[in-house]
Short mmCIF file of C-alpha atoms in Angstrom, two decimals:
data_model
loop_
_atom_site.label_atom_id
_atom_site.label_comp_id
_atom_site.label_asym_id
_atom_site.label_seq_id
_atom_site.Cartn_x
_atom_site.Cartn_y
_atom_site.Cartn_z
CA UNK A 89 88.54 -59.37 102.64
CA UNK A 90 87.78 -60.54 106.16
CA UNK A 91 89.84 -63.11 108.04
CA UNK A 92 87.45 -66.05 108.24
CA UNK A 93 89.28 -67.48 111.21
CA UNK A 94 88.12 -64.41 113.12
CA UNK A 95 84.66 -63.66 111.70
CA UNK A 96 83.08 -67.02 110.75
CA UNK A 97 81.62 -67.71 114.18
CA UNK A 98 79.74 -64.40 114.14
CA UNK A 99 78.61 -64.33 110.48
CA UNK A 100 75.08 -64.88 109.18
CA UNK A 101 74.28 -65.64 105.53
CA UNK A 102 71.14 -65.02 103.45
CA UNK A 103 70.40 -66.16 99.88
CA UNK A 104 70.18 -62.71 98.26
CA UNK A 105 71.29 -59.12 98.70
CA UNK A 106 68.79 -57.71 101.20
CA UNK A 107 68.87 -54.34 99.42
CA UNK A 108 67.57 -56.03 96.26
CA UNK A 109 64.75 -57.61 98.27
CA UNK A 110 63.88 -54.26 99.83
CA UNK A 111 64.01 -52.18 96.66
CA UNK A 112 62.33 -54.75 94.39
CA UNK A 113 59.68 -56.13 96.76
CA UNK A 114 58.76 -53.30 99.13
CA UNK A 115 56.10 -51.28 97.30
CA UNK A 116 56.33 -48.43 99.81
CA UNK A 117 59.86 -47.58 98.66
CA UNK A 118 59.97 -45.37 95.56
CA UNK A 119 63.34 -45.85 93.88
CA UNK A 120 64.50 -46.25 90.30
CA UNK A 121 65.76 -49.75 90.97
CA UNK A 122 64.14 -53.11 90.43
CA UNK A 123 65.37 -56.46 89.21
CA UNK A 124 63.40 -59.57 88.16
CA UNK A 125 63.02 -61.56 91.38
CA UNK A 126 60.21 -63.70 92.78
CA UNK A 127 59.00 -61.42 95.56
CA UNK A 128 56.37 -63.79 97.05
CA UNK A 129 59.02 -66.52 97.29
CA UNK A 130 61.59 -64.19 98.83
CA UNK A 131 59.18 -62.69 101.35
CA UNK A 132 58.11 -66.18 102.44
CA UNK A 133 61.74 -67.19 102.98
CA UNK A 134 63.20 -64.19 104.78
CA UNK A 135 63.87 -66.43 107.77
CA UNK A 136 66.10 -68.79 105.80
CA UNK A 137 69.47 -68.04 107.36
CA UNK A 138 72.77 -69.89 107.19
CA UNK A 139 76.36 -69.65 108.36
CA UNK A 140 79.63 -69.92 106.40
CA UNK A 141 79.74 -73.63 107.29
CA UNK A 142 76.05 -74.36 106.61
CA UNK A 143 74.74 -72.60 103.52
CA UNK A 144 73.98 -75.16 100.83
CA UNK A 145 70.23 -74.55 101.18
CA UNK A 146 70.79 -70.87 100.40
CA UNK A 147 72.26 -71.63 96.98
CA UNK A 148 68.95 -73.27 96.10
CA UNK A 149 67.04 -70.29 97.47
CA UNK A 150 69.03 -67.98 95.24
CA UNK A 151 68.43 -70.15 92.17
CA UNK A 152 64.65 -70.13 92.77
CA UNK A 153 64.42 -66.41 93.53
CA UNK A 154 65.76 -65.08 90.20
CA UNK A 155 63.05 -65.12 87.54
CA UNK A 156 65.01 -64.32 84.39
CA UNK A 157 68.03 -66.57 84.56
CA UNK A 158 67.73 -70.20 85.59
CA UNK A 159 71.17 -71.71 85.71
CA UNK A 160 72.83 -69.15 87.98
CA UNK A 161 73.95 -71.94 90.29
CA UNK A 162 75.38 -73.93 87.37
CA UNK A 163 77.31 -70.86 86.21
CA UNK A 164 78.78 -70.31 89.67
CA UNK A 165 79.97 -73.91 89.83
CA UNK A 166 81.32 -73.72 86.28
CA UNK A 167 83.51 -70.75 87.27
CA UNK A 168 84.59 -72.39 90.52
CA UNK A 169 85.63 -75.62 88.77
CA UNK A 170 87.06 -74.12 85.56
CA UNK A 171 90.78 -74.86 85.05
CA UNK A 172 91.17 -71.24 83.87
CA UNK A 173 90.02 -68.65 86.37
CA UNK A 174 87.58 -66.10 84.98
CA UNK A 175 85.75 -68.48 82.63
CA UNK A 176 83.00 -68.48 81.67
CA UNK A 177 82.84 -64.70 81.59
CA UNK A 178 79.94 -62.84 83.17
CA UNK A 179 77.65 -60.03 82.07
CA UNK A 180 76.12 -57.39 84.34
CA UNK A 181 73.34 -59.65 85.62
CA UNK A 182 75.55 -62.12 87.47
CA UNK A 183 77.74 -60.11 89.89
CA UNK A 184 74.63 -59.00 91.82
CA UNK A 185 73.64 -62.65 92.38
CA UNK A 186 75.46 -63.62 95.52
CA UNK A 187 74.89 -64.78 99.07
CA UNK A 188 74.86 -61.82 101.44
CA UNK A 189 76.99 -62.24 104.54
CA UNK A 190 76.44 -60.05 107.59
CA UNK A 191 78.81 -59.97 110.53
CA UNK A 192 76.76 -59.88 113.73
CA UNK A 193 79.49 -58.57 115.98
CA UNK A 194 82.55 -56.37 116.22
CA UNK A 195 85.54 -56.95 113.94
CA UNK A 196 88.78 -55.67 115.40
CA UNK A 197 91.78 -54.39 113.44
CA UNK A 198 94.15 -55.65 112.29
CA UNK A 199 93.42 -59.33 112.98
CA UNK A 200 89.89 -59.26 111.54
CA UNK A 201 91.12 -58.33 108.04
CA UNK A 202 93.00 -60.74 105.78
CA UNK A 203 93.84 -58.44 102.86
CA UNK A 204 92.54 -55.45 100.92
CA UNK A 205 91.34 -55.36 97.28
CA UNK A 206 91.62 -51.95 95.58
CA UNK A 207 90.11 -50.85 92.26
CA UNK A 208 92.75 -50.32 89.57
CA UNK A 209 90.66 -47.85 87.46
CA UNK A 210 89.49 -46.09 90.61
CA UNK A 211 92.70 -45.59 92.57
CA UNK A 212 95.89 -46.70 90.81
CA UNK A 213 98.10 -43.63 90.42
CA UNK A 214 96.10 -41.53 92.87
CA UNK A 215 96.61 -39.96 96.29
CA UNK A 216 93.87 -42.20 97.66
CA UNK A 217 95.79 -45.19 96.30
CA UNK A 218 98.82 -44.05 98.29
CA UNK A 219 96.65 -43.66 101.40
CA UNK A 220 95.35 -47.21 100.97
CA UNK A 221 98.93 -48.50 100.71
CA UNK A 222 100.00 -46.62 103.82
CA UNK A 223 97.00 -48.00 105.69
CA UNK A 224 97.88 -51.57 104.64
CA UNK A 225 101.52 -51.08 105.61
CA UNK A 226 100.51 -49.77 109.02
CA UNK A 227 98.16 -52.70 109.64
CA UNK A 228 100.30 -55.41 108.05
CA UNK A 229 97.71 -56.30 105.41
CA UNK A 230 98.54 -57.44 101.87
CA UNK A 231 97.03 -55.21 99.19
CA UNK A 232 96.01 -56.39 95.73
CA UNK A 233 94.81 -54.42 92.73
CA UNK A 234 91.81 -55.58 90.67
CA UNK A 235 90.47 -54.45 87.30
CA UNK A 236 86.83 -55.46 87.77
CA UNK A 237 84.22 -54.53 85.17
CA UNK A 238 83.12 -51.28 83.58
CA UNK A 239 81.04 -49.71 86.33
CA UNK A 240 79.16 -47.52 83.86
CA UNK A 241 77.76 -50.70 82.28
CA UNK A 242 77.31 -52.78 85.41
CA UNK A 243 74.19 -51.08 86.71
CA UNK A 244 71.01 -53.18 86.77
CA UNK A 245 68.87 -50.14 85.97
CA UNK A 246 70.37 -49.70 82.49
CA UNK A 247 67.78 -50.34 79.81
CA UNK A 248 68.52 -52.21 77.68
CA UNK A 249 71.10 -54.00 79.83
CA UNK A 250 74.67 -54.24 78.58
CA UNK A 251 75.63 -57.57 77.03
CA UNK A 252 79.36 -57.06 77.53
CA UNK A 253 81.07 -59.76 79.56
CA UNK A 254 83.99 -59.64 81.96
CA UNK A 255 86.30 -62.22 83.47
CA UNK A 256 86.55 -60.49 86.87
CA UNK A 257 89.71 -62.53 87.19
CA UNK A 258 92.70 -60.21 87.32
CA UNK A 259 94.54 -59.25 90.51
CA UNK A 260 98.13 -58.43 91.29
CA UNK A 261 99.99 -57.81 94.52
CA UNK A 262 101.07 -54.24 95.28
CA UNK A 263 104.82 -54.51 94.77
CA UNK A 264 105.63 -51.63 97.12
CA UNK A 265 104.45 -53.58 100.15
CA UNK A 266 106.64 -56.33 101.57
CA UNK A 267 104.02 -58.21 103.56
CA UNK A 268 103.47 -61.31 101.41
CA UNK A 269 105.67 -64.32 100.68
CA UNK A 270 106.34 -63.21 97.07
CA UNK A 271 109.09 -60.82 96.03
CA UNK A 272 109.11 -58.28 93.20
CA UNK A 273 112.08 -57.97 90.84
CA UNK A 274 113.66 -54.67 89.84
CA UNK A 275 111.82 -54.98 86.53
CA UNK A 276 108.51 -55.37 88.37
CA UNK A 277 109.23 -52.23 90.38
CA UNK A 278 110.15 -50.25 87.26
CA UNK A 279 106.98 -51.29 85.42
CA UNK A 280 104.83 -50.59 88.46
CA UNK A 281 106.21 -47.06 88.87
CA UNK A 282 105.92 -46.33 85.14
CA UNK A 283 102.26 -47.38 84.95
CA UNK A 284 101.52 -45.55 88.19
CA UNK A 285 102.87 -42.33 86.67
CA UNK A 286 100.89 -42.89 83.45
CA UNK A 287 97.64 -43.46 85.34
CA UNK A 288 98.29 -40.36 87.44
CA UNK A 289 98.75 -38.34 84.25
CA UNK A 290 95.48 -39.71 82.86
CA UNK A 291 93.67 -38.51 85.99
CA UNK A 292 95.16 -35.06 85.54
CA UNK A 293 94.47 -34.77 81.82
CA UNK A 294 91.04 -36.44 81.72
CA UNK A 295 89.39 -36.00 85.12
CA UNK A 296 86.14 -37.88 85.67
CA UNK A 297 83.36 -37.13 88.17
CA UNK A 298 84.32 -40.06 90.38
CA UNK A 299 88.05 -39.40 90.11
CA UNK A 300 88.78 -42.66 88.31
CA UNK A 301 90.38 -43.37 84.93
CA UNK A 302 88.06 -44.33 82.04
CA UNK A 303 87.65 -48.10 81.94
CA UNK A 304 88.96 -48.51 78.39
CA UNK A 305 92.10 -46.53 79.20
CA UNK A 306 92.63 -48.35 82.49
CA UNK A 307 92.26 -51.68 80.70
CA UNK A 308 95.12 -50.75 78.35
CA UNK A 309 97.45 -50.11 81.29
CA UNK A 310 96.17 -53.17 83.11
CA UNK A 311 97.20 -55.36 80.17
CA UNK A 312 100.66 -53.81 80.31
CA UNK A 313 100.89 -54.96 83.93
CA UNK A 314 99.61 -58.43 83.06
CA UNK A 315 102.14 -58.80 80.26
CA UNK A 316 105.10 -57.40 82.19
CA UNK A 317 104.73 -58.34 85.86
CA UNK A 318 106.23 -61.55 87.18
CA UNK A 319 103.68 -64.35 87.28
CA UNK A 320 104.43 -64.81 90.96
CA UNK A 321 102.79 -61.43 91.65
CA UNK A 322 99.59 -62.10 89.69
CA UNK A 323 96.97 -63.83 91.82
CA UNK A 324 93.59 -65.46 91.45
CA UNK A 325 91.24 -66.35 94.33
CA UNK A 326 91.84 -69.46 96.39
CA UNK A 327 90.77 -72.85 95.11
CA UNK A 328 89.57 -75.64 97.39
CA UNK A 329 92.35 -77.85 98.69
CA UNK A 330 95.17 -76.00 96.93
CA UNK A 331 96.80 -74.30 99.92
CA UNK A 332 97.83 -76.02 103.13
CA UNK A 333 97.63 -72.83 105.19
CA UNK A 334 94.21 -71.49 104.22
CA UNK A 335 94.14 -69.01 107.08
CA UNK A 336 97.21 -67.16 105.78
CA UNK A 337 96.70 -67.56 102.01
CA UNK A 338 95.19 -64.79 99.88
CA UNK A 339 95.27 -66.54 96.49
CA UNK A 340 97.17 -68.60 93.94
CA UNK A 341 99.73 -66.94 91.71
CA UNK A 342 100.51 -67.50 88.05
CA UNK A 343 102.98 -70.30 88.74
CA UNK A 344 100.58 -72.18 90.99
CA UNK A 345 102.04 -71.23 94.37
CA UNK A 346 100.04 -70.02 97.34
CA UNK A 347 100.47 -66.31 98.03
CA UNK A 348 100.17 -65.65 101.74
CA UNK A 349 100.17 -62.83 104.25
CA UNK A 350 103.46 -62.74 106.15
CA UNK A 351 101.65 -61.42 109.18
CA UNK A 352 99.25 -64.36 109.23
CA UNK A 353 102.01 -66.87 108.43
CA UNK A 354 103.79 -65.69 111.56
CA UNK A 355 100.66 -66.43 113.62
CA UNK A 356 99.86 -69.85 112.15
#
């Protein structure tokens, strides 16, 4: 997740993923990928650009461009304003409906990065997960784990499309790093290490082509973390007006406090 205080003044925004426009609307490209979008509308509005501070018109562009699901904008606002994060839940069609942001300039480490989000099924209990932690420790970045959705069912080319829904709401702070303003208990550390070992064993016993743990199995261990970890370590994305120091904050925890990067707190 980029540090907006560093990148906002060099960021451009467009109303849809440009890859979707290219693959769905460029007839010269032969790929097994197409989604129901209004190509004439999109191709007539390729010059509609915004910035992080001026993008309201792009939400309307996005709403008009999708042919099969009017109400995308209403759903986005419903999730943003819901008192319970992750509701209403989403199926595969919604996560690909977003405003694309492109940074038109160089982003320098470490100040250009706010924190790192790592896939729990993909990397928890793995050597690559350890590498990600070491990288975050070296750079002073907080690291959070996220469950996400079942990637095998979140592909727009699946026919018929999956109707399963996901909250996309769960995150928790990596308890082995000490670079946020929340502290893990000994019980948190014990649970973390136990689930790490279990996920590592799953990778060894049931290897998958992408190296991850099967989503159903990972979900079981994720729920163990949700049930056992201190609420102060479980975070949801920021809400408008909830944190005084937006530049340093990475989310709200389960007791309503702002979780922040110590490194950024020291600089603000």
